């Protein structure tokens, strides 16, 4: 069975995450540390290379001081 990945949604989420992170003045390194997400993994999320899990979305939102839905506002 073929996986139904929403490539555009994954890329848009990553671009929006990067935008929010930069607006907050947070480096990838700091966000990785605060969320306990590997730096390399965080980069892959921001580039839209991987489909991150909902638990990671909640960690990212908390660390950035935003509501999770704001990370999907694209």
Short mmCIF file of C-alpha atoms in Angstrom, two decimals:
data_model
loop_
_atom_site.label_atom_id
_atom_site.label_comp_id
_atom_site.label_asym_id
_atom_site.label_seq_id
_atom_site.Cartn_x
_atom_site.Cartn_y
_atom_site.Cartn_z
CA UNK A 1 0.00 0.00 0.00
CA UNK A 2 1.29 3.42 -0.95
CA UNK A 3 1.73 6.00 1.81
CA UNK A 4 -0.31 9.13 1.30
CA UNK A 5 2.14 11.83 2.32
CA UNK A 6 1.14 15.42 1.93
CA UNK A 7 4.51 16.68 0.67
CA UNK A 8 3.31 20.27 0.32
CA UNK A 9 1.87 20.29 3.85
CA UNK A 10 5.07 18.84 5.29
CA UNK A 11 7.18 21.48 3.51
CA UNK A 12 4.79 24.30 4.47
CA UNK A 13 4.86 23.20 8.12
CA UNK A 14 8.67 23.22 8.09
CA UNK A 15 8.88 26.64 6.47
CA UNK A 16 6.38 28.04 8.96
CA UNK A 17 8.25 26.50 11.88
CA UNK A 18 11.46 28.15 10.65
CA UNK A 19 9.67 31.50 10.25
CA UNK A 20 8.23 31.36 13.79
CA UNK A 21 11.57 30.27 15.25
CA UNK A 22 13.40 33.14 13.59
CA UNK A 23 10.73 35.67 14.60
CA UNK A 24 11.24 34.55 18.20
CA UNK A 25 15.02 34.96 17.83
CA UNK A 26 15.70 31.31 18.63
CA UNK A 27 18.52 29.38 16.98
CA UNK A 28 18.09 25.84 15.75
CA UNK A 29 20.61 24.77 18.35
CA UNK A 30 18.64 26.35 21.19
CA UNK A 31 15.33 24.92 19.96
CA UNK A 32 16.88 21.48 19.62
CA UNK A 33 18.20 21.71 23.17
CA UNK A 34 14.89 23.01 24.59
CA UNK A 35 12.82 20.30 22.88
CA UNK A 36 15.31 17.42 23.16
CA UNK A 37 14.98 16.95 19.40
CA UNK A 38 18.25 16.18 17.67
CA UNK A 39 19.60 19.22 15.81
CA UNK A 40 19.86 17.23 12.60
CA UNK A 41 16.26 16.06 12.99
CA UNK A 42 15.07 19.62 13.58
CA UNK A 43 16.80 20.72 10.38
CA UNK A 44 15.06 17.96 8.47
CA UNK A 45 11.70 19.05 9.90
CA UNK A 46 12.30 22.67 8.88
CA UNK A 47 13.35 21.61 5.36
CA UNK A 48 10.20 19.51 5.01
CA UNK A 49 12.16 16.31 4.54
CA UNK A 50 10.34 14.38 7.26
CA UNK A 51 6.84 14.19 8.63
CA UNK A 52 7.18 14.98 12.33
CA UNK A 53 4.98 13.49 15.02
CA UNK A 54 2.32 15.31 16.99
CA UNK A 55 4.33 14.99 20.22
CA UNK A 56 7.16 16.91 18.58
CA UNK A 57 4.73 19.60 17.41
CA UNK A 58 3.62 20.13 21.01
CA UNK A 59 7.24 20.29 22.22
CA UNK A 60 8.16 22.78 19.50
CA UNK A 61 5.16 25.00 20.22
CA UNK A 62 5.84 25.01 23.96
CA UNK A 63 9.52 25.85 23.48
CA UNK A 64 8.62 28.71 21.10
CA UNK A 65 5.87 30.03 23.36
CA UNK A 66 3.11 29.61 20.78
CA UNK A 67 -0.04 27.52 20.50
CA UNK A 68 0.44 24.37 18.42
CA UNK A 69 -2.12 25.58 15.89
CA UNK A 70 0.14 28.56 15.09
CA UNK A 71 2.68 26.16 13.65
CA UNK A 72 0.00 25.07 11.18
CA UNK A 73 -0.99 28.61 10.22
CA UNK A 74 0.34 28.61 6.67
#
